Amino acid sequence: MSEISKFFHVVTFGCQMNVHETEKIKGKLASLNMKETLDIKKADVVVFNTCCIREKAEDKAYNQIVKMKKLKEKNPNMIIVVCGCMPQQPKGKYNLKEKLPFVDVIVGTHNVNSIADHVKALLGERKRVYEIIEKPVASMDTPNCIRDDKYNAYVNIIYGCNKFCTYCIVPHVRGREQSRPAKEIYEEVKDLVQNKGYRFITLLGQNVNSYGKDLKSKMTFASLLESLCKIEGDFKIKFMTSHPMDFGEDLIKVMKNENKVAKALHLPVQSGSSKILFKMNRHYDIKHYMSLIKKVKRAIPEISLSTDIIVGFPGETEKDFNQTLKLLKKVKYDQVFAFMYSKRTGTPACEFADQIDEKVKNVRLNKLLRLQKIIEKDQNKKYFNKTYNCLIKFVNGVTMGITDGGKDIYIPNYKYKNENYFASVKVEEIRDHKLSGVIDE
Ligand code: 5AD
Ligand code: SF4
């Protein structure tokens, strides 16, 4: 190992996929004998891991990167790296290569694993790197990642997406579906649980339900889950994201039968109108979606449900939007992630003629969020006097039990010293959005 003793700082935008990729990038930089600093001004290497899912995400990253120009003038030896989804866009809003001449390394989504090599080379000889490639060069998975969370560990199971929803940039920046070999996943999960003490494992993929379709083995996502549940240890498995079209009964069965599968499901619906779903190329209608929800609730009554919604998709009328509100009232999700439709260059919906006015989108988003707030408050009542198997955590001096769905239950009179184990927690009080309870012995 060379004698480099420098500091790095990584700024992350976007989804869990990016959060986990950052953990891998940090691990690779640390293996160059570098250390992480939380102070960007002190860093010798600053990495921006970017997102382009919506225009706002892009603007946020771009505005922050532009500010680095001044820091770089003060410290010309600083190495600045931009990676992830933004540079990978064929016709992105910003031409990063031209607009950011002070950035030293620009790579896309398929070669984030080359960042450490470029940084190492740059520490010797200064030369700008612009490297965008169409396909992954090597597996990005590494045993050396530096994980942010000590309770939950992310594990990639499938990269890319073949779905091509008409609004989505992901297939354009993350490529086609590519499943990771089951054995590799099994070994990683086993190590995380048995050697590193993780209690939650979150399996990641743009569409986890497609797992195995590109592999020679007969492995499906449901059978992968079953095999991971055989690993000995006290842990639970979560997964995201599921596509309603590929979400089958085999998976519901595994979720119901396996104690190690968390009773939580993120099932993005996107819209409550079948007309809009068709225009989105989602391959299902509301009838199909509702039948899935019914089956899941019947099999697992305690399931915690969450979803993603886009408001103001081209052609969305008040009637379509009201159908989305109706759906929220019917399903009663525990959590909803709602977004205003954002035009993404290179996607079909960007060219649709019937775009919705920004003001209308804003009004609809606020209306939806207000409704969901009321639903959530009402939903909280269902926790009263019930007992949940929770992970016990110490957070800023407070003890909490976390449910499978990620709900915090405060435990004010906790009398033990341990954390990071599962226990039954009974909810005894609900005030505003806050749940409090006791360990049920
Ligand atoms: N505009 C708004 N929201 C989008 N999403 C994906 N693409 C867009 C877009 N162009 C949302 C979807 C997806 C979530 C990750 O982001 O709801 O499920
Ligand atoms: Fe994640 Fe999508 Fe953003 Fe890429 S564009 S970071 S895949 S949310």
Coordinates of C-alpha atoms and ligand atoms in Angstrom, one line a residue:
M1 CA 0.0 0.0 0.0
S2 CA 1.3 3.5 -0.9
E3 CA 1.9 6.1 1.8
I4 CA -1.0 8.3 1.0
S5 CA -2.5 9.9 4.0
K6 CA -5.2 12.2 2.8
F7 CA -8.9 13.0 3.5
F8 CA -12.0 12.3 1.4
H9 CA -15.5 13.6 1.6
V10 CA -18.5 12.2 -0.3
V11 CA -21.8 14.0 -0.9
T12 CA -24.7 11.7 -1.9
F13 CA -27.9 12.6 -3.7
G14 CA -30.8 10.2 -4.6
C15 CA -32.0 6.8 -3.6
Q16 CA -30.8 3.9 -1.4
M17 CA -29.0 2.6 -4.5
N18 CA -26.8 5.7 -4.5
V19 CA -26.4 5.7 -0.7
H20 CA -25.1 2.1 -0.9
E21 CA -22.8 3.0 -3.9
T22 CA -21.3 5.8 -1.8
E23 CA -20.6 3.2 0.9
K24 CA -18.6 1.2 -1.6
I25 CA -16.8 4.3 -3.0
K26 CA -15.8 5.2 0.6
G27 CA -14.5 1.7 1.2
K28 CA -12.3 1.9 -2.0
L29 CA -10.9 5.3 -1.1
A30 CA -10.2 4.1 2.4
S31 CA -8.2 1.2 0.9
L32 CA -5.9 3.9 -0.6
N33 CA -5.0 4.7 3.0
M34 CA -7.3 7.8 3.0
K35 CA -9.6 8.8 5.8
E36 CA -13.1 10.3 5.8
T37 CA -13.6 13.9 6.9
L38 CA -17.0 15.4 7.5
D39 CA -15.6 18.9 6.8
I40 CA -15.6 19.4 3.0
K41 CA -13.1 22.2 3.3
K42 CA -10.5 19.9 4.8
A43 CA -10.9 17.2 2.1
D44 CA -8.2 16.4 -0.4
V45 CA -10.8 14.5 -2.5
V46 CA -14.4 15.4 -2.8
V47 CA -16.9 13.1 -4.5
F48 CA -20.4 14.1 -5.6
N49 CA -22.5 11.0 -6.2
T50 CA -25.4 12.4 -8.2
C51 CA -29.1 11.7 -9.0
C52 CA -31.2 12.7 -12.0
I53 CA -34.6 11.2 -11.3
R54 CA -36.2 14.6 -11.2
E55 CA -35.1 18.1 -12.4
K56 CA -34.9 19.3 -8.7
A57 CA -32.5 16.5 -7.8
E58 CA -30.3 17.5 -10.7
D59 CA -30.4 21.2 -9.9
K60 CA -29.6 20.6 -6.2
A61 CA -26.5 18.6 -7.1
Y62 CA -25.4 21.0 -9.8
N63 CA -25.7 24.0 -7.6
Q64 CA -23.7 22.4 -4.9
I65 CA -20.9 21.3 -7.3
V66 CA -20.6 24.7 -8.8
K67 CA -19.9 26.2 -5.4
M68 CA -16.7 24.0 -5.3
K69 CA -15.1 26.3 -7.8
K70 CA -14.1 28.8 -5.1
L71 CA -12.8 26.1 -2.8
K72 CA -10.7 24.7 -5.6
E73 CA -9.3 28.1 -6.3
K74 CA -8.1 28.3 -2.7
N75 CA -6.8 24.7 -2.8
P76 CA -5.8 23.8 -6.3
N77 CA -4.6 20.4 -5.2
M78 CA -8.1 19.3 -4.2
I79 CA -9.4 16.5 -6.4
I80 CA -13.1 16.8 -7.3
V81 CA -15.1 13.8 -8.7
V82 CA -18.6 13.8 -10.1
C83 CA -20.2 10.4 -10.6
G84 CA -23.5 8.5 -10.7
C85 CA -26.6 9.1 -12.7
M86 CA -26.2 12.7 -13.9
P87 CA -23.1 12.2 -16.0
Q88 CA -24.6 9.0 -17.5
Q89 CA -27.6 10.9 -19.0
P90 CA -27.2 11.0 -22.8
K91 CA -28.8 14.5 -23.1
G92 CA -28.8 15.8 -19.5
K93 CA -29.8 19.3 -18.7
Y94 CA -26.2 20.3 -17.8
N95 CA -23.2 19.5 -20.0
L96 CA -21.0 18.6 -17.0
K97 CA -17.8 18.2 -19.0
E98 CA -18.0 21.7 -20.4
K99 CA -19.7 23.5 -17.6
L100 CA -17.5 22.2 -14.8
P101 CA -13.9 22.5 -16.0
F102 CA -12.6 22.5 -12.5
V103 CA -13.9 19.0 -11.9
D104 CA -11.1 16.5 -12.2
V105 CA -12.9 13.2 -12.7
I106 CA -16.3 12.6 -14.3
V107 CA -17.6 9.0 -14.4
G108 CA -21.1 7.5 -14.9
T109 CA -23.0 4.7 -13.2
H110 CA -21.1 1.7 -14.7
N111 CA -17.6 2.6 -13.6
V112 CA -17.9 4.1 -10.2
N113 CA -15.5 1.4 -9.2
S114 CA -12.8 3.1 -11.2
I115 CA -12.9 6.3 -9.0
A116 CA -10.3 5.1 -6.5
D117 CA -7.9 4.2 -9.4
H118 CA -8.3 7.6 -11.0
V119 CA -7.8 9.4 -7.7
K120 CA -4.7 7.4 -7.0
A121 CA -3.3 8.3 -10.4
L122 CA -4.2 11.9 -10.0
L123 CA -2.4 12.2 -6.7
G124 CA 0.7 11.5 -8.8
E125 CA 0.0 13.3 -12.1
R126 CA -2.7 15.9 -12.8
K127 CA -4.8 15.0 -15.8
R128 CA -8.6 15.4 -16.3
V129 CA -10.6 12.3 -16.6
Y130 CA -14.0 12.0 -18.4
E131 CA -15.1 8.4 -18.7
I132 CA -18.7 7.5 -19.5
I133 CA -19.3 3.9 -20.6
E134 CA -22.4 2.0 -21.7
K135 CA -22.0 -1.2 -19.8
P136 CA -20.5 -2.1 -16.4
V137 CA -16.8 -3.0 -16.6
A138 CA -16.7 -5.1 -13.5
S139 CA -18.8 -5.9 -10.5
M140 CA -19.0 -2.9 -8.2
D141 CA -19.6 -5.1 -5.2
T142 CA -16.9 -5.0 -2.6
P143 CA -16.4 -6.5 0.8
N144 CA -14.7 -3.2 2.0
C145 CA -17.6 -0.8 2.0
I146 CA -17.9 1.6 4.8
R147 CA -21.5 1.4 5.9
D148 CA -23.3 4.4 7.2
D149 CA -25.7 2.5 9.5
K150 CA -24.8 0.0 12.1
Y151 CA -28.3 -1.7 12.3
N152 CA -29.3 -1.9 8.6
A153 CA -27.0 -3.0 5.7
Y154 CA -27.9 -2.6 2.0
V155 CA -27.1 -5.4 -0.3
N156 CA -27.5 -5.1 -4.1
I157 CA -29.2 -8.1 -5.7
I158 CA -30.0 -6.7 -9.2
Y159 CA -28.8 -3.7 -11.2
G160 CA -30.6 -1.8 -13.9
C161 CA -34.2 -1.9 -15.2
N162 CA -36.0 -3.3 -18.3
K163 CA -39.3 -1.7 -17.6
F164 CA -39.1 1.6 -19.5
C165 CA -41.9 3.5 -17.7
T166 CA -42.5 6.5 -20.0
Y167 CA -41.5 9.1 -17.3
C168 CA -38.4 7.4 -16.0
I169 CA -34.7 8.1 -16.7
V170 CA -33.4 5.1 -14.7
P171 CA -33.3 2.5 -17.6
H172 CA -31.3 5.2 -19.6
V173 CA -28.7 5.7 -16.9
R174 CA -28.6 2.4 -15.1
G175 CA -28.7 0.0 -18.1
R176 CA -30.5 -3.4 -18.4
E177 CA -31.3 -5.8 -15.6
Q178 CA -28.4 -7.7 -14.3
S179 CA -28.8 -10.1 -11.4
R180 CA -26.0 -10.8 -9.0
P181 CA -25.2 -14.5 -8.5
A182 CA -27.2 -15.9 -5.6
K183 CA -24.1 -17.4 -4.0
E184 CA -22.4 -14.0 -3.8
I185 CA -25.5 -12.5 -2.2
Y186 CA -25.8 -15.3 0.3
E187 CA -22.2 -15.0 1.3
E188 CA -22.5 -11.2 1.8
V189 CA -25.7 -11.5 3.9
K190 CA -24.2 -14.3 6.0
D191 CA -21.1 -12.2 6.7
L192 CA -23.1 -9.1 7.5
V193 CA -25.3 -11.0 9.9
Q194 CA -22.9 -13.5 11.5
N195 CA -19.7 -11.4 11.6
K196 CA -20.7 -7.8 11.5
G197 CA -23.8 -7.8 13.7
Y198 CA -26.4 -6.4 11.3
R199 CA -30.0 -7.0 12.3
F200 CA -31.7 -5.7 9.2
I201 CA -30.6 -6.5 5.6
T202 CA -32.2 -4.5 2.9
L203 CA -32.0 -6.1 -0.6
L204 CA -31.8 -3.5 -3.3
G205 CA -32.8 -3.4 -6.9
Q206 CA -34.7 -1.1 -9.2
N207 CA -37.1 -4.0 -9.6
V208 CA -36.2 -6.8 -7.2
N209 CA -39.1 -9.0 -8.5
S210 CA -37.2 -9.4 -11.7
Y211 CA -34.3 -11.1 -9.8
G212 CA -33.0 -14.2 -11.6
K213 CA -34.7 -13.7 -15.0
D214 CA -31.4 -13.1 -16.6
L215 CA -29.6 -16.0 -14.8
K216 CA -29.2 -19.6 -16.0
S217 CA -30.4 -21.0 -12.7
K218 CA -34.1 -21.2 -11.9
M219 CA -33.7 -18.8 -9.0
T220 CA -36.6 -16.3 -8.5
F221 CA -36.8 -13.5 -6.1
A222 CA -39.0 -15.6 -3.8
S223 CA -36.6 -18.5 -3.8
L224 CA -33.7 -16.2 -3.2
L225 CA -35.5 -14.8 -0.1
E226 CA -36.2 -18.3 1.1
S227 CA -32.6 -19.3 0.8
L228 CA -31.4 -16.2 2.6
C229 CA -33.8 -16.9 5.5
K230 CA -31.9 -20.2 6.1
I231 CA -28.9 -18.2 7.3
E232 CA -28.6 -18.7 11.0
G233 CA -28.9 -15.6 13.2
D234 CA -31.3 -13.0 14.6
F235 CA -32.1 -10.8 11.6
K236 CA -34.8 -9.6 9.3
I237 CA -34.8 -9.0 5.5
K238 CA -36.4 -6.0 3.8
F239 CA -36.4 -5.3 0.0
M240 CA -37.0 -2.5 -2.4
T241 CA -38.3 -1.8 -4.9
S242 CA -41.1 -4.1 -6.1
H243 CA -43.0 -3.7 -9.4
P244 CA -46.7 -4.6 -9.1
M245 CA -46.6 -6.4 -12.5
D246 CA -44.0 -8.9 -11.3
F247 CA -45.1 -9.2 -7.7
G248 CA -46.6 -12.7 -7.5
E249 CA -48.3 -15.0 -5.0
D250 CA -45.1 -17.0 -4.5
L251 CA -43.6 -13.9 -2.9
I252 CA -46.6 -13.2 -0.7
K253 CA -46.3 -16.8 0.6
V254 CA -42.7 -16.4 1.5
M255 CA -43.4 -13.0 3.2
K256 CA -46.1 -14.6 5.2
N257 CA -44.3 -17.8 6.2
E258 CA -40.8 -16.7 6.8
N259 CA -40.3 -15.0 10.2
K260 CA -37.1 -13.4 8.9
V261 CA -38.9 -11.4 6.2
A262 CA -40.0 -8.0 7.6
K263 CA -43.7 -7.4 7.3
A264 CA -43.3 -4.3 5.2
L265 CA -43.9 -3.7 1.6
H266 CA -43.0 -0.8 -0.7
L267 CA -45.3 -1.2 -3.7
P268 CA -45.2 1.9 -6.0
V269 CA -48.6 2.5 -7.6
Q270 CA -47.7 5.9 -9.3
S271 CA -51.3 6.8 -10.1
G272 CA -54.9 5.8 -9.1
S273 CA -56.1 6.1 -12.7
S274 CA -55.8 3.1 -15.1
K275 CA -55.7 5.5 -18.0
I276 CA -52.6 7.2 -16.7
L277 CA -51.0 3.9 -15.7
F278 CA -51.4 2.9 -19.4
K279 CA -49.7 6.1 -20.5
M280 CA -47.0 5.5 -18.0
N281 CA -46.4 2.0 -19.5
R282 CA -46.8 0.4 -16.1
H283 CA -48.3 -2.8 -17.5
Y284 CA -51.0 -3.1 -14.8
D285 CA -54.3 -1.4 -14.1
I286 CA -55.9 -0.3 -10.8
K287 CA -57.9 -3.5 -10.6
H288 CA -54.8 -5.6 -10.7
Y289 CA -53.0 -3.4 -8.2
M290 CA -56.0 -3.5 -5.7
S291 CA -56.2 -7.3 -6.0
L292 CA -52.5 -7.5 -5.0
I293 CA -53.1 -5.2 -2.0
K294 CA -56.1 -7.3 -1.0
K295 CA -54.1 -10.5 -1.2
V296 CA -51.2 -9.1 0.8
K297 CA -53.5 -7.7 3.5
R298 CA -55.4 -10.9 3.8
A299 CA -52.2 -13.0 4.1
I300 CA -50.3 -10.6 6.3
P301 CA -52.8 -8.4 8.3
E302 CA -50.1 -6.5 10.1
I303 CA -48.3 -5.5 6.9
S304 CA -46.9 -2.0 6.7
L305 CA -47.5 -0.6 3.2
S306 CA -45.8 2.3 1.4
T307 CA -45.9 3.6 -2.1
D308 CA -44.7 6.2 -4.6
I309 CA -47.1 8.6 -6.5
I310 CA -46.5 10.9 -9.4
V311 CA -48.9 13.8 -9.7
G312 CA -49.4 15.9 -12.8
F313 CA -48.3 13.3 -15.3
P314 CA -49.1 14.5 -18.9
G315 CA -52.8 14.2 -19.5
E316 CA -53.8 13.8 -15.8
T317 CA -57.2 15.4 -15.4
E318 CA -58.9 16.3 -12.1
K319 CA -60.9 13.1 -12.5
D320 CA -57.7 11.0 -12.8
F321 CA -56.1 12.9 -9.8
N322 CA -59.3 12.3 -7.7
Q323 CA -58.9 8.5 -8.5
T324 CA -55.4 8.7 -6.9
L325 CA -56.9 10.4 -3.8
K326 CA -59.6 7.7 -3.7
L327 CA -56.9 5.0 -3.9
L328 CA -55.0 6.5 -0.9
K329 CA -58.2 6.5 1.2
K330 CA -58.9 2.9 0.2
V331 CA -55.4 1.4 0.8
K332 CA -54.5 3.5 3.8
Y333 CA -50.7 3.4 3.3
D334 CA -48.4 3.9 6.3
Q335 CA -46.2 6.1 4.1
V336 CA -46.5 7.8 0.7
F337 CA -43.7 9.3 -1.3
A338 CA -45.3 11.8 -3.7
F339 CA -43.6 13.7 -6.5
M340 CA -44.6 16.2 -9.1
Y341 CA -44.0 14.9 -12.6
S342 CA -40.7 16.2 -13.9
K343 CA -39.8 16.1 -17.6
R344 CA -36.7 14.0 -18.3
T345 CA -35.0 14.5 -21.7
G346 CA -34.8 11.3 -23.6
T347 CA -37.9 9.7 -22.1
P348 CA -41.2 9.4 -24.1
A349 CA -43.4 11.3 -21.6
C350 CA -41.2 14.4 -22.1
E351 CA -42.5 14.6 -25.6
F352 CA -46.2 14.1 -24.7
A353 CA -48.2 17.2 -25.8
D354 CA -50.6 17.3 -22.8
Q355 CA -48.1 18.5 -20.2
I356 CA -49.6 19.8 -16.9
D357 CA -49.0 23.3 -15.7
E358 CA -46.5 23.5 -12.8
K359 CA -49.0 25.4 -10.6
V360 CA -51.6 22.7 -11.1
K361 CA -49.1 20.0 -10.2
N362 CA -48.2 21.9 -7.0
V363 CA -51.8 22.3 -5.9
R364 CA -52.4 18.6 -6.5
L365 CA -49.3 17.6 -4.6
N366 CA -50.2 19.6 -1.6
K367 CA -53.8 18.3 -1.6
L368 CA -52.5 14.8 -1.7
L369 CA -50.0 15.3 1.1
R370 CA -52.6 16.9 3.3
L371 CA -54.9 13.9 2.8
Q372 CA -52.1 11.5 3.5
K373 CA -51.3 13.3 6.7
I374 CA -54.8 12.8 7.9
I375 CA -54.7 9.1 6.9
E376 CA -51.4 8.6 8.7
K377 CA -52.7 10.2 11.9
D378 CA -55.7 8.0 11.8
Q379 CA -53.5 4.9 10.9
N380 CA -51.5 5.6 14.1
K381 CA -54.5 4.6 16.1
K382 CA -54.2 1.0 15.0
Y383 CA -50.9 0.7 16.9
F384 CA -52.6 1.4 20.3
N385 CA -52.3 -1.5 22.8
K386 CA -50.7 -3.7 20.2
T387 CA -47.4 -5.4 20.5
Y388 CA -44.7 -5.3 17.8
N389 CA -41.5 -7.2 17.3
C390 CA -39.1 -4.3 17.2
L391 CA -35.4 -3.6 16.8
I392 CA -34.2 -1.8 20.0
K393 CA -31.9 1.1 19.2
F394 CA -30.3 4.0 21.1
V395 CA -30.7 7.2 19.1
N396 CA -29.2 10.4 20.6
G397 CA -29.6 9.2 24.1
V398 CA -33.2 8.0 23.6
T399 CA -34.2 4.3 23.4
M400 CA -36.5 3.3 20.6
G401 CA -38.1 0.2 19.1
I402 CA -38.3 0.3 15.3
T403 CA -41.1 -1.7 13.7
D404 CA -40.7 -3.6 10.4
G405 CA -42.3 -0.7 8.6
G406 CA -39.8 1.7 10.1
K407 CA -42.1 3.3 12.7
D408 CA -40.4 4.5 15.9
I409 CA -41.8 3.6 19.3
Y410 CA -40.2 5.6 22.1
I411 CA -39.4 3.6 25.2
P412 CA -39.0 6.2 28.0
N413 CA -38.5 3.9 30.9
Y414 CA -35.9 1.6 29.4
K415 CA -34.0 -0.2 32.1
Y416 CA -31.4 -2.2 30.2
K417 CA -28.0 -1.4 28.7
N418 CA -28.2 -3.3 25.5
E419 CA -29.3 -2.3 22.1
N420 CA -29.4 -3.9 18.6
Y421 CA -31.6 -6.8 19.4
F422 CA -35.3 -7.7 18.7
A423 CA -37.9 -7.4 21.5
S424 CA -41.7 -7.2 21.8
V425 CA -42.7 -3.6 22.4
K426 CA -46.3 -2.7 23.5
V427 CA -47.6 0.7 22.4
E428 CA -49.2 2.5 25.4
E429 CA -49.5 6.1 24.3
I430 CA -50.1 7.9 21.1
R431 CA -49.6 11.7 21.1
D432 CA -49.7 13.6 17.8
H433 CA -47.5 11.5 15.6
K434 CA -45.4 10.1 18.5
L435 CA -45.9 6.5 19.7
S436 CA -44.5 5.5 23.1
G437 CA -44.4 2.1 24.8
V438 CA -42.8 -0.5 27.0
I439 CA -40.8 -3.7 26.4
D440 CA -43.3 -6.5 26.8
E441 CA -41.7 -9.3 28.9
Ligands
5AD1 N1 -40.9 12.7 -12.3 C1 -41.4 12.6 -11.1 N2 -41.2 11.5 -10.3 C2 -40.5 10.4 -10.9 N3 -40.2 9.2 -10.4 C3 -39.5 8.6 -11.3 N4 -39.3 9.4 -12.4 C4 -40.0 10.5 -12.2 C5 -40.2 11.7 -12.9 N5 -39.8 11.9 -14.2 C6 -40.6 8.8 -9.1 C7 -41.4 7.5 -9.2 C8 -40.5 6.4 -8.7 C9 -39.7 7.2 -7.7 C10 -38.4 6.6 -7.3 O1 -39.5 8.4 -8.3 O2 -42.5 7.6 -8.3 O3 -41.1 5.3 -8.1
SF4_2 FE1 -31.2 6.5 -7.8 FE2 -32.7 6.9 -9.9 FE3 -31.5 9.0 -8.7 FE4 -30.1 7.2 -10.0 S1 -31.6 8.6 -10.9 S2 -29.6 8.0 -8.0 S3 -31.2 5.3 -9.6 S4 -33.1 7.7 -7.8

